[in-house]
PDB file of C-alpha atoms in Angstrom:
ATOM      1  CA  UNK A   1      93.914  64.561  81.250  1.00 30.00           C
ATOM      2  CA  UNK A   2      90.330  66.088  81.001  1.00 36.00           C
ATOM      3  CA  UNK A   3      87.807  63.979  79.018  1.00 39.00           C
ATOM      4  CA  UNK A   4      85.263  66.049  78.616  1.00 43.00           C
ATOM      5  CA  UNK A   5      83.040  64.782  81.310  1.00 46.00           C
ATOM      6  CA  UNK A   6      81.311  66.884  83.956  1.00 50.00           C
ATOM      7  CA  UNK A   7      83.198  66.182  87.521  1.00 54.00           C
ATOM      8  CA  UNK A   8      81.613  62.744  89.125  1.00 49.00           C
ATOM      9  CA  UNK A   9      80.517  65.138  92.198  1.00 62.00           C
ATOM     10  CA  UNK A  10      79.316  67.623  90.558  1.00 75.00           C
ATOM     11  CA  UNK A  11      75.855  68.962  91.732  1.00 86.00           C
ATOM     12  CA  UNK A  12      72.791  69.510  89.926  1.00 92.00           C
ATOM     13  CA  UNK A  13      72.260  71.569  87.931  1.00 95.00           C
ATOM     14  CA  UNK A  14      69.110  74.479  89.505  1.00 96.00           C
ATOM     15  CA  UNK A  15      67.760  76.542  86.445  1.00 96.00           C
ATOM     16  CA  UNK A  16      67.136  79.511  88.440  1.00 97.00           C
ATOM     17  CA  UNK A  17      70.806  79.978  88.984  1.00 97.00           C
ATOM     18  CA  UNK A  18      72.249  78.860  86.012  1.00 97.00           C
ATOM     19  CA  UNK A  19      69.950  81.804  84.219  1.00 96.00           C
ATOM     20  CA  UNK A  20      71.219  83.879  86.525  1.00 97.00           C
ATOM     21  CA  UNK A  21      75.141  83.152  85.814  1.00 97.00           C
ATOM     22  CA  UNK A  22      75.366  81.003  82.298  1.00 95.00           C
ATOM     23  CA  UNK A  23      74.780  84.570  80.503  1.00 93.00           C
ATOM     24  CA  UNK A  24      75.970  82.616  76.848  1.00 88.00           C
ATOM     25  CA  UNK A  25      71.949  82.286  75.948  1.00 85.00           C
ATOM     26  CA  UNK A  26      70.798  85.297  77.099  1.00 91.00           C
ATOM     27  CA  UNK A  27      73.441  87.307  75.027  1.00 94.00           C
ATOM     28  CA  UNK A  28      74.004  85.703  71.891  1.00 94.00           C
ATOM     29  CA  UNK A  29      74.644  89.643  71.057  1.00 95.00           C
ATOM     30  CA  UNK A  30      78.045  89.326  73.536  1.00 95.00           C
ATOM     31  CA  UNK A  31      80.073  88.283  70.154  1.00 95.00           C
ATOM     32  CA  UNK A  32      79.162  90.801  68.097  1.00 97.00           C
ATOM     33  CA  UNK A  33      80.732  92.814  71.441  1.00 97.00           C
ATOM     34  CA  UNK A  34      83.489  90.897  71.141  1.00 97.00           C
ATOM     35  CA  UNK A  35      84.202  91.570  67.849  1.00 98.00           C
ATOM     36  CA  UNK A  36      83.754  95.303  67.899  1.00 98.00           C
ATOM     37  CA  UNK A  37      86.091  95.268  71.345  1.00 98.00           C
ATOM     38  CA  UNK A  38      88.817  93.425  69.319  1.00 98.00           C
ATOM     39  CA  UNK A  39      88.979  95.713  66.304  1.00 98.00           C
ATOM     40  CA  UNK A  40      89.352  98.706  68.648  1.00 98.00           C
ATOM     41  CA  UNK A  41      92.028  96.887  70.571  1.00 98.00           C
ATOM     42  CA  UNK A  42      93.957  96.475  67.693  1.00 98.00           C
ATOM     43  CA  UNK A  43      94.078  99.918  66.755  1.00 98.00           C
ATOM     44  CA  UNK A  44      95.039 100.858  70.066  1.00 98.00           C
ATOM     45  CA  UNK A  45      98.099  98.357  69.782  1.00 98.00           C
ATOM     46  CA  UNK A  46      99.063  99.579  66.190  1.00 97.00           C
ATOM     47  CA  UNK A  47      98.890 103.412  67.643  1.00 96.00           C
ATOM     48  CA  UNK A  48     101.275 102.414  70.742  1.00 94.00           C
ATOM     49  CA  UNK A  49     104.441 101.753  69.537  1.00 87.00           C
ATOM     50  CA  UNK A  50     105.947 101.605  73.041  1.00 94.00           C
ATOM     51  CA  UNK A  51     103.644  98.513  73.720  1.00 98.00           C
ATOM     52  CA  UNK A  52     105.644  95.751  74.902  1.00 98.00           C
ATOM     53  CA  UNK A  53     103.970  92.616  74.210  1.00 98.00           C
ATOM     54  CA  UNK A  54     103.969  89.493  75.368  1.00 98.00           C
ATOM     55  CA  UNK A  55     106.264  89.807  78.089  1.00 98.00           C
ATOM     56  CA  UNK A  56     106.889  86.696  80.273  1.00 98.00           C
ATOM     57  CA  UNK A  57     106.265  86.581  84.197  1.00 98.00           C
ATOM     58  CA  UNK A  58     106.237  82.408  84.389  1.00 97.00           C
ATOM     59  CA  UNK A  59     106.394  79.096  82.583  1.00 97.00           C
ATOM     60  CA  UNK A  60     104.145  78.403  79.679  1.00 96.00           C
ATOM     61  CA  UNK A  61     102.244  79.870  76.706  1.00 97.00           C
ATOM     62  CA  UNK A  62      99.821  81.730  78.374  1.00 98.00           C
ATOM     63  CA  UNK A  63     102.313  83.281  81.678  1.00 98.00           C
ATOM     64  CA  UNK A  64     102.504  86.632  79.481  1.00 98.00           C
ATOM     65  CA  UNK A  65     101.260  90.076  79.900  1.00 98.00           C
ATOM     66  CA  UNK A  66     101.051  93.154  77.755  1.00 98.00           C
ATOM     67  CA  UNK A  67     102.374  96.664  78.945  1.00 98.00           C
ATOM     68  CA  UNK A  68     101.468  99.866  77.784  1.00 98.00           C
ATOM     69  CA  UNK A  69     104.031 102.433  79.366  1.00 98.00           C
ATOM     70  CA  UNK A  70     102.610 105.685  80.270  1.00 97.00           C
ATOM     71  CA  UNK A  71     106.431 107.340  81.190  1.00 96.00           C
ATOM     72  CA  UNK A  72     108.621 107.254  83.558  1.00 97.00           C
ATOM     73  CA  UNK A  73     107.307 107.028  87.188  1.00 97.00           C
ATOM     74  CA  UNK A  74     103.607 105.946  86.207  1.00 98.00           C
ATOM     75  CA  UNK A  75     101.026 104.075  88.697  1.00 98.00           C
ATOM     76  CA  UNK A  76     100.005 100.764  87.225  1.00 98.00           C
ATOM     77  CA  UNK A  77      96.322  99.570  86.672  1.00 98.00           C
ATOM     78  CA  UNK A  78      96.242  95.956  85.881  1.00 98.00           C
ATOM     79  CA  UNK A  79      93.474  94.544  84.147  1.00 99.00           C
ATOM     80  CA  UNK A  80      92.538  90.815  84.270  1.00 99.00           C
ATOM     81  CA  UNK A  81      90.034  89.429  81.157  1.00 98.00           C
ATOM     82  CA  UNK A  82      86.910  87.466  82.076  1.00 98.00           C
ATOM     83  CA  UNK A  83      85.888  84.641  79.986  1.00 97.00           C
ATOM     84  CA  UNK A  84      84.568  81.928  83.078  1.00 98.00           C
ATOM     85  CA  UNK A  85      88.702  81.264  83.569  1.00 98.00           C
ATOM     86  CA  UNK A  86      88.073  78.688  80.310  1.00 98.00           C
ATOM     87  CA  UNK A  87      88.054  80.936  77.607  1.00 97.00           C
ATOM     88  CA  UNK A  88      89.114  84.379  76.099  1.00 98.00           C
ATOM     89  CA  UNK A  89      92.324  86.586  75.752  1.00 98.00           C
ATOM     90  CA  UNK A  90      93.781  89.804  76.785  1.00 98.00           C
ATOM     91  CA  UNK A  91      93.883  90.847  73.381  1.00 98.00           C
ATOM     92  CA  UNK A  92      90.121  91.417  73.334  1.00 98.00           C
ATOM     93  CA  UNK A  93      90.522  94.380  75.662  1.00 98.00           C
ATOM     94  CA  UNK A  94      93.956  96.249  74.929  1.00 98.00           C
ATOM     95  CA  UNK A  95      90.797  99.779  73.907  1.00 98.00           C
ATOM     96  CA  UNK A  96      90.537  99.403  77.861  1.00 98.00           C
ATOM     97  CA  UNK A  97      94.341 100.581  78.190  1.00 98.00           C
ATOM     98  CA  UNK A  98      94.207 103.890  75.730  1.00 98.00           C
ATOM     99  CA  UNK A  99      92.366 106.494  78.130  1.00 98.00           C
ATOM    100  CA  UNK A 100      94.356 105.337  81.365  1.00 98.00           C
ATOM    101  CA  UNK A 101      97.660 105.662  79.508  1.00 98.00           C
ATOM    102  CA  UNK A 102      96.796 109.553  78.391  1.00 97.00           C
ATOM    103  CA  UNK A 103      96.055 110.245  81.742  1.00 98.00           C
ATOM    104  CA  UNK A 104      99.639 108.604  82.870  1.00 98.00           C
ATOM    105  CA  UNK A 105      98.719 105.260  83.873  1.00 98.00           C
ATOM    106  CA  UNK A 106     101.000 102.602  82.827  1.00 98.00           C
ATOM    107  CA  UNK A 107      98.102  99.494  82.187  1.00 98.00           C
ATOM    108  CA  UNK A 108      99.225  95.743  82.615  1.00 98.00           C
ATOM    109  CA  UNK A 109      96.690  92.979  80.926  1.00 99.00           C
ATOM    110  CA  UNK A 110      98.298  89.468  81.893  1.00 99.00           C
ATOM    111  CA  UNK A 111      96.233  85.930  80.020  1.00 98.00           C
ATOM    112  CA  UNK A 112      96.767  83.469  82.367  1.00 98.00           C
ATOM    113  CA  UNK A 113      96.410  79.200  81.413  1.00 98.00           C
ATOM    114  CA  UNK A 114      92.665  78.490  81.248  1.00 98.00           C
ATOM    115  CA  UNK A 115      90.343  75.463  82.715  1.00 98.00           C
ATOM    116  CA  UNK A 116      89.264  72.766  82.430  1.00 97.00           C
ATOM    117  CA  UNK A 117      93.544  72.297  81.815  1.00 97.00           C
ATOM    118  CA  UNK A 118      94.063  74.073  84.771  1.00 98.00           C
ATOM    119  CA  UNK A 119      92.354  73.978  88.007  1.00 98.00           C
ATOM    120  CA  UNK A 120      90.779  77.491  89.022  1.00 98.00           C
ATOM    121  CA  UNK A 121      93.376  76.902  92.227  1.00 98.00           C
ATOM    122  CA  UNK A 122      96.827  76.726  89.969  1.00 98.00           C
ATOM    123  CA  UNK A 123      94.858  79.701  87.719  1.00 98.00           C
ATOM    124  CA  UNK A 124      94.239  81.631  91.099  1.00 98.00           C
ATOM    125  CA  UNK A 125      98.045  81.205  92.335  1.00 98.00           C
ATOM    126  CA  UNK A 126      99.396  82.024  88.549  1.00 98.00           C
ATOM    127  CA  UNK A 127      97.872  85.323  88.334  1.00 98.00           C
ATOM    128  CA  UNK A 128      99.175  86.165  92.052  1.00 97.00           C
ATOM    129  CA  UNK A 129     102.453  85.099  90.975  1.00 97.00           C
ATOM    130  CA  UNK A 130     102.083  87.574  87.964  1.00 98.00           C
ATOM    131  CA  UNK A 131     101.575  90.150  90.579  1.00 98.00           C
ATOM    132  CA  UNK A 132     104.759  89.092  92.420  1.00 96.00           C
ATOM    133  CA  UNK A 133     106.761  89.209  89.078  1.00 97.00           C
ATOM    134  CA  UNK A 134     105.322  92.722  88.195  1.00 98.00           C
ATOM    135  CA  UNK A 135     106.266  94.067  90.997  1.00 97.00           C
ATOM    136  CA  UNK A 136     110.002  93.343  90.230  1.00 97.00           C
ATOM    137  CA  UNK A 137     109.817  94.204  86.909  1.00 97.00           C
ATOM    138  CA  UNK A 138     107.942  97.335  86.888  1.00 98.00           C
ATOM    139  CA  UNK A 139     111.411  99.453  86.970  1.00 97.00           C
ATOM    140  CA  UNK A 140     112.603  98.230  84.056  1.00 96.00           C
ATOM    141  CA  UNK A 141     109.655  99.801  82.173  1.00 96.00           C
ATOM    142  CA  UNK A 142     109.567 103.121  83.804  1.00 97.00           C
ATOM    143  CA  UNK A 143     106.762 102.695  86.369  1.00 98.00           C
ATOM    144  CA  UNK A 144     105.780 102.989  89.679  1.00 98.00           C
ATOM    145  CA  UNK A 145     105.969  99.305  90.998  1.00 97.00           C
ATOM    146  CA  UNK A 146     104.496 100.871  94.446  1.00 97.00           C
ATOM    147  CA  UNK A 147     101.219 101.900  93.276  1.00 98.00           C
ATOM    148  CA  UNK A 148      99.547  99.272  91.529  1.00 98.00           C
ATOM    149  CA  UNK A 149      95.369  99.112  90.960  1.00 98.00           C
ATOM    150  CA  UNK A 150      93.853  95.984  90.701  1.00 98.00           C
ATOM    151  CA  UNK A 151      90.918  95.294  87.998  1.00 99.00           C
ATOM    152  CA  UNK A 152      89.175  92.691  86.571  1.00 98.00           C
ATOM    153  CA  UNK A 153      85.692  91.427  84.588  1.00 98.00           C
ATOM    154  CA  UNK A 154      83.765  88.801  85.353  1.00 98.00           C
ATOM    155  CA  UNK A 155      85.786  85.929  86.444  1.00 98.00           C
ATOM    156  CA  UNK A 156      88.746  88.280  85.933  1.00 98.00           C
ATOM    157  CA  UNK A 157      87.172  90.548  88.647  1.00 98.00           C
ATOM    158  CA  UNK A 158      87.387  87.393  91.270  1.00 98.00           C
ATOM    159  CA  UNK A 159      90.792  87.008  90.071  1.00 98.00           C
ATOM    160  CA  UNK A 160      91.791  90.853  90.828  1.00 98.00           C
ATOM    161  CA  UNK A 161      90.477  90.209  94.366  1.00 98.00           C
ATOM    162  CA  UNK A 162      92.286  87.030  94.842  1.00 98.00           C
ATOM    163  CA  UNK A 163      95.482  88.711  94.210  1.00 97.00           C
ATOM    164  CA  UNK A 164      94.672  92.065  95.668  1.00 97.00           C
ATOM    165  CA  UNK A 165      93.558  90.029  99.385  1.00 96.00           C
ATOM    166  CA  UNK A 166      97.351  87.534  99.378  1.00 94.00           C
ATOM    167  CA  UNK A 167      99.732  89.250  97.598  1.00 87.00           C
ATOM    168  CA  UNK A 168     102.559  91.832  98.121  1.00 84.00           C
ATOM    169  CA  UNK A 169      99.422  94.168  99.721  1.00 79.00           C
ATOM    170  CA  UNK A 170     101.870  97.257 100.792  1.00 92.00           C
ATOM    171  CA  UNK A 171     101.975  98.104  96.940  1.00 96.00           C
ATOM    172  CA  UNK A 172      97.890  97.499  95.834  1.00 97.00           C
ATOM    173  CA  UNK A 173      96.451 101.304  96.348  1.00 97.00           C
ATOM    174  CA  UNK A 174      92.804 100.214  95.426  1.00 98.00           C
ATOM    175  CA  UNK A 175      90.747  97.167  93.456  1.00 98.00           C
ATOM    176  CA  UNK A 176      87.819  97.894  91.135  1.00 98.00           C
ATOM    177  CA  UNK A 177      86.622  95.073  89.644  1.00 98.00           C
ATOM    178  CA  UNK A 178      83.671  95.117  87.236  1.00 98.00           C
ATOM    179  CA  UNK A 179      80.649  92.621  87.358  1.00 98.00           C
ATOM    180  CA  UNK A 180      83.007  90.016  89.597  1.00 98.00           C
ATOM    181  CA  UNK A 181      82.395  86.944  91.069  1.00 98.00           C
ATOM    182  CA  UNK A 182      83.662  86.653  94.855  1.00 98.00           C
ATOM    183  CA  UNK A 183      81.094  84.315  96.059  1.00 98.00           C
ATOM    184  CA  UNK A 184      81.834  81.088  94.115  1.00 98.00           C
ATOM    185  CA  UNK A 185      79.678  78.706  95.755  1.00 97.00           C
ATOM    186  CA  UNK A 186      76.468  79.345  93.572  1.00 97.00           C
ATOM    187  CA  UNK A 187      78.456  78.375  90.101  1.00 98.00           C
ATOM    188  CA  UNK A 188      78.404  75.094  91.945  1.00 98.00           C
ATOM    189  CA  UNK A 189      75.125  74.354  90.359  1.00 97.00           C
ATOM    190  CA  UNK A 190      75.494  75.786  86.975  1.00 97.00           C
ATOM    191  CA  UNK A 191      76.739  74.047  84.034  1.00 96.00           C
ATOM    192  CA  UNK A 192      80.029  76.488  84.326  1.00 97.00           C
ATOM    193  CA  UNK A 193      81.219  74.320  86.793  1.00 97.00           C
ATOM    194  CA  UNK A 194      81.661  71.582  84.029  1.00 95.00           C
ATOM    195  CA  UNK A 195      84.367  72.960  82.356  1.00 96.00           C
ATOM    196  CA  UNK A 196      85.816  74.805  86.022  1.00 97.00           C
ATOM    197  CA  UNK A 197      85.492  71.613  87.913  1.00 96.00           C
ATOM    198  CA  UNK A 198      85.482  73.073  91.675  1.00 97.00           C
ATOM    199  CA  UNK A 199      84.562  71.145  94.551  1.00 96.00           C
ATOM    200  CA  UNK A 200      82.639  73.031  97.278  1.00 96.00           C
ATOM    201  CA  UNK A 201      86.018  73.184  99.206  1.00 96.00           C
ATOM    202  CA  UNK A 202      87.340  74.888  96.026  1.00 97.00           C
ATOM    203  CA  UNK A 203      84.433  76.976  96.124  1.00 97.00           C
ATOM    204  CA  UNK A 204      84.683  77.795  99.397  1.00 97.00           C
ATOM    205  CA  UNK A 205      88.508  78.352  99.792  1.00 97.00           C
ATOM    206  CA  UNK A 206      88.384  80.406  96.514  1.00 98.00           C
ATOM    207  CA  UNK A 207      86.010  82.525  97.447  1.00 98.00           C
ATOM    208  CA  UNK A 208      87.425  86.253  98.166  1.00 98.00           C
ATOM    209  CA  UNK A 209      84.403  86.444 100.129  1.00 97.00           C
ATOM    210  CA  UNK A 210      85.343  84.387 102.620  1.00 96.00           C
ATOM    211  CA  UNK A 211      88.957  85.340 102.257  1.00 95.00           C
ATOM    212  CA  UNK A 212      88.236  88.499 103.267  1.00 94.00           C
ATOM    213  CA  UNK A 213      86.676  87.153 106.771  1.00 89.00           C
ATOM    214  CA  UNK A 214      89.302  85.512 107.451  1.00 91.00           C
ATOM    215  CA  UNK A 215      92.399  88.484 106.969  1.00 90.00           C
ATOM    216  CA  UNK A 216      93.897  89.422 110.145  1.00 88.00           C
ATOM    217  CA  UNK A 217      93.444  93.070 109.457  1.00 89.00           C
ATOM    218  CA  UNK A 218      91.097  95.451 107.407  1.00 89.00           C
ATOM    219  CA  UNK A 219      91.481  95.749 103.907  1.00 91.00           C
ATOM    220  CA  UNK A 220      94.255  98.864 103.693  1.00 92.00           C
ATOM    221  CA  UNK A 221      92.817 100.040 100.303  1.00 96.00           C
ATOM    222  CA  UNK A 222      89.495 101.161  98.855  1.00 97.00           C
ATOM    223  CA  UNK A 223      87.393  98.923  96.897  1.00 98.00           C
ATOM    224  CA  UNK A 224      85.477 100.824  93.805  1.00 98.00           C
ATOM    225  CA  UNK A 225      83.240  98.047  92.081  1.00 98.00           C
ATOM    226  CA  UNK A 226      81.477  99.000  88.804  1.00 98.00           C
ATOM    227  CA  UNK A 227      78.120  96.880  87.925  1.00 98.00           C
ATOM    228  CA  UNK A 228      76.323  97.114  84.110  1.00 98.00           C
ATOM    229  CA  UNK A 229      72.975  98.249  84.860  1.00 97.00           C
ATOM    230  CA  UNK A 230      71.286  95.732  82.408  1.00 97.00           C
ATOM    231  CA  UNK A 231      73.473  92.828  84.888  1.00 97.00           C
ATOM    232  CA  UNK A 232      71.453  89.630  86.357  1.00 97.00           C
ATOM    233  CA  UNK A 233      70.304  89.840  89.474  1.00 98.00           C
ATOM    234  CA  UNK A 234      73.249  87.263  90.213  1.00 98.00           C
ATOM    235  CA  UNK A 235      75.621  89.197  89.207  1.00 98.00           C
ATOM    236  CA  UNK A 236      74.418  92.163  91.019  1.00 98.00           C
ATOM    237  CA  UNK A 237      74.101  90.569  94.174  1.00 98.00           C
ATOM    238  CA  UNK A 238      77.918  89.380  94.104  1.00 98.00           C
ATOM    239  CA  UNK A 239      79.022  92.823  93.923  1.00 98.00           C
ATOM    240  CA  UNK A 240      76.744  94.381  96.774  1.00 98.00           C
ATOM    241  CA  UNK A 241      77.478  91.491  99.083  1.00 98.00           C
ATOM    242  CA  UNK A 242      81.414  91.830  98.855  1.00 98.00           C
ATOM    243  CA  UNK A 243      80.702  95.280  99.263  1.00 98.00           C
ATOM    244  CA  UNK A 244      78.934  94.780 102.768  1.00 98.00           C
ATOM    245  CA  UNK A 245      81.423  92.416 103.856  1.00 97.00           C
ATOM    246  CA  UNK A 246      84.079  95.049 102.867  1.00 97.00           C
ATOM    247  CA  UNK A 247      83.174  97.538 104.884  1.00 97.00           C
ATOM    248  CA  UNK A 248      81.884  95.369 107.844  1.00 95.00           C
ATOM    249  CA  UNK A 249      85.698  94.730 108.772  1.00 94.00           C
ATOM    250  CA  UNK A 250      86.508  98.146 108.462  1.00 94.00           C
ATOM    251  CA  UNK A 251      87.249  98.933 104.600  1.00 95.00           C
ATOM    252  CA  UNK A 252      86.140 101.616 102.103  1.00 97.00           C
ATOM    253  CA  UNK A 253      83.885 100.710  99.655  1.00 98.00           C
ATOM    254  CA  UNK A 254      81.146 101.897  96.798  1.00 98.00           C
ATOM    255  CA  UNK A 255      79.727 100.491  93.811  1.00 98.00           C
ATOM    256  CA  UNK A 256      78.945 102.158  90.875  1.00 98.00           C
ATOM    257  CA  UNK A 257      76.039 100.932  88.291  1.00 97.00           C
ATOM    258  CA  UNK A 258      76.709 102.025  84.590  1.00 98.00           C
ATOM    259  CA  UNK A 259      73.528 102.632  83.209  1.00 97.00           C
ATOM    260  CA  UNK A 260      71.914 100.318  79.789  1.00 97.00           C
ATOM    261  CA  UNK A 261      75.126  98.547  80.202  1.00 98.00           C
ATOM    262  CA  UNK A 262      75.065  94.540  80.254  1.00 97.00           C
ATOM    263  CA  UNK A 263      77.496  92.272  81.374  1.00 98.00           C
ATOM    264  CA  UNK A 264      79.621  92.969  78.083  1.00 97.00           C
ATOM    265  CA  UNK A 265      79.345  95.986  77.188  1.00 98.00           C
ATOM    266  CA  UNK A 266      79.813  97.502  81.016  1.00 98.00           C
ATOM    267  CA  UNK A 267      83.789  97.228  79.631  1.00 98.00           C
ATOM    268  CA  UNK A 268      83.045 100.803  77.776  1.00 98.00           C
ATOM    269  CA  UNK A 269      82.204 102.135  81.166  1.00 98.00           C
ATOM    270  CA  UNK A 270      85.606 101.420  82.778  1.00 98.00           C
ATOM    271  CA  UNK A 271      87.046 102.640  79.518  1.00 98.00           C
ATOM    272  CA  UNK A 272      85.431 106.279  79.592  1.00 98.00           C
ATOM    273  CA  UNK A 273      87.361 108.784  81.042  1.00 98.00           C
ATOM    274  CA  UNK A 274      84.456 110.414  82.037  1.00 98.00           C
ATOM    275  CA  UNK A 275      82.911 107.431  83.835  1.00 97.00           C
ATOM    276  CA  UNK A 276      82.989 107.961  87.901  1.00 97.00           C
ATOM    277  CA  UNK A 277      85.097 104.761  87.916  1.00 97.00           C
ATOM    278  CA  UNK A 278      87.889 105.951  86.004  1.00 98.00           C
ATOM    279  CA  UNK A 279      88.184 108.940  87.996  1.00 98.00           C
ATOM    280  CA  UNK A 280      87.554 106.306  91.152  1.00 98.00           C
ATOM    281  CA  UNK A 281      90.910 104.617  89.654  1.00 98.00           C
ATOM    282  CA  UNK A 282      93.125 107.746  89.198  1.00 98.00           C
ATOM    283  CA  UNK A 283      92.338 109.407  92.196  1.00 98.00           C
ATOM    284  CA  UNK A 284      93.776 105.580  93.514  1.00 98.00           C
ATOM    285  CA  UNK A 285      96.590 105.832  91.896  1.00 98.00           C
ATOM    286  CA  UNK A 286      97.093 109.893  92.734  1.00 96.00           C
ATOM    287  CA  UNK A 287      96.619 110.380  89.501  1.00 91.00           C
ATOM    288  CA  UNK A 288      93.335 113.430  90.160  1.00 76.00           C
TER     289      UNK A 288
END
């Protein structure tokens, strides 16, 4: 049972990096974002009457995922919510789903359980079960269980990669996270970790940095990563960095920076159909 008290090993806390990723002071603005993203998403929900919601892929309140069928035969983006794995809910971000399904792209947003309840580890193999389960089930909603992207924000972007790099890999076409973590070690020292409660080996193992050194092969599928312009220098880094290691073994990879955008608002990027990473994502999915 978690009582609320920061892991006995956890490491100090350096100010320079916990500016860099504790973003909940610098943008107090990020729930007025929030809020505006929510009322939009449930418009889009009320206006997609063939949204099936809710669906279970495994045990417990939060093992659910929303669909929003795009006909029969569609390519499948899934998109994975943010929120430091401790807080938030798909719900926030159905808008994200309207522009992909008028272009034909059936979109998948899973919630997943949430720390400090669950370790980032059982969160981590959850969400690549979901990916497992979607693959099965894809058929009985009309789409293409064969050509699935991979996106993410934030800590929902690490969690795209984690899945992307050890699961059924002969179906992912491409992963685009936005403003992800795949370098965990640094939250180490930030008061994140508090609620996340990692160990450096969790750090470490978790890391899709790393995970990517250590795959047999070369990533199979392009990697399209979108950064807010406005992002820390943190967060910044993290993308450019799995970037290089990406296409050091072998891979195809760019990143794209979404000018004025922040860490919250870079969602309206990946929304716009006439950003270059939506047309990154369809022309992934064969959709150009």
């Amino acid at each position: 049972m978690f009582d609320g008290a920061a892991p006995a090993d956890m490491l100090p806390i350096d100010e320079a990096t916990e500016r860099q990723f504790n973003l909940r002071l610098r943008h107090p603005e990020r729930l007025s974002v929030y809020a505006d993203h929510s009322r939009r998403s449930a418009a889009f929900r009320d206006a997609c009457p063939g949204a099936l919601l809710n669906r279970p892929y495994g045990p417990g309140a939060r093992a659910v995922m929303d669909v929003f069928p795009a006909g029969q035969g569609a390519p499948i983006l899934v998109f994975i919510h943010g929120g430091y794995w401790r807080t938030l809910d798909k719900d926030i971000f159905s808008f994200i789903a309207a522009a992909y399904v008028a272009a034909g792209v059936t979109v998948v947003m899973p919630n997943y359980d949430l720390a400090p309840k669950a370790t980032l580890g059982a969160i981590t193999a959850q969400v690549q079960g979901m990916l497992s389960r979607l693959v099965e089930d894809a058929p009985a909603f009309g789409a293409d269980p064969g050509r699935i992207v991979l996106s993410g924000h934030s800590a929902g972007g690490h969690l795209a990669a984690m899945a992307a790099l050890t699961g059924p890999t002969d179906v992912v076409r491409g992963l685009a996270p936005v403003s992800g973590l795949f370098a965990l070690e640094p939250l180490l020292r930030t008061t994140v970790n508090r609620d996340v409660r990692m160990s450096a080996e969790d750090a470490r193992s978790l890391s899709p940095l790393w995970l990517l050194d250590r795959l047999p092969e070369p990533p199979s599928f392009p990697l399209s990563l979108l950064v807010g312009g406005d992002e820390t220098d943190g967060f910044k880094q993290q993308s450019r960095d799995f970037r290089d290691a990406w296409t050091a073994r072998g891979g195809a990879a760019a990143i794209t920076h979404a000018p004025g955008t922040t860490h919250f608002t870079v969602l309206d990027a990946l929304a716009d159909p006439a950003s270059p990473t939506f047309a990154a994502i369809l022309s992934m999915l064969g959709r150009t």
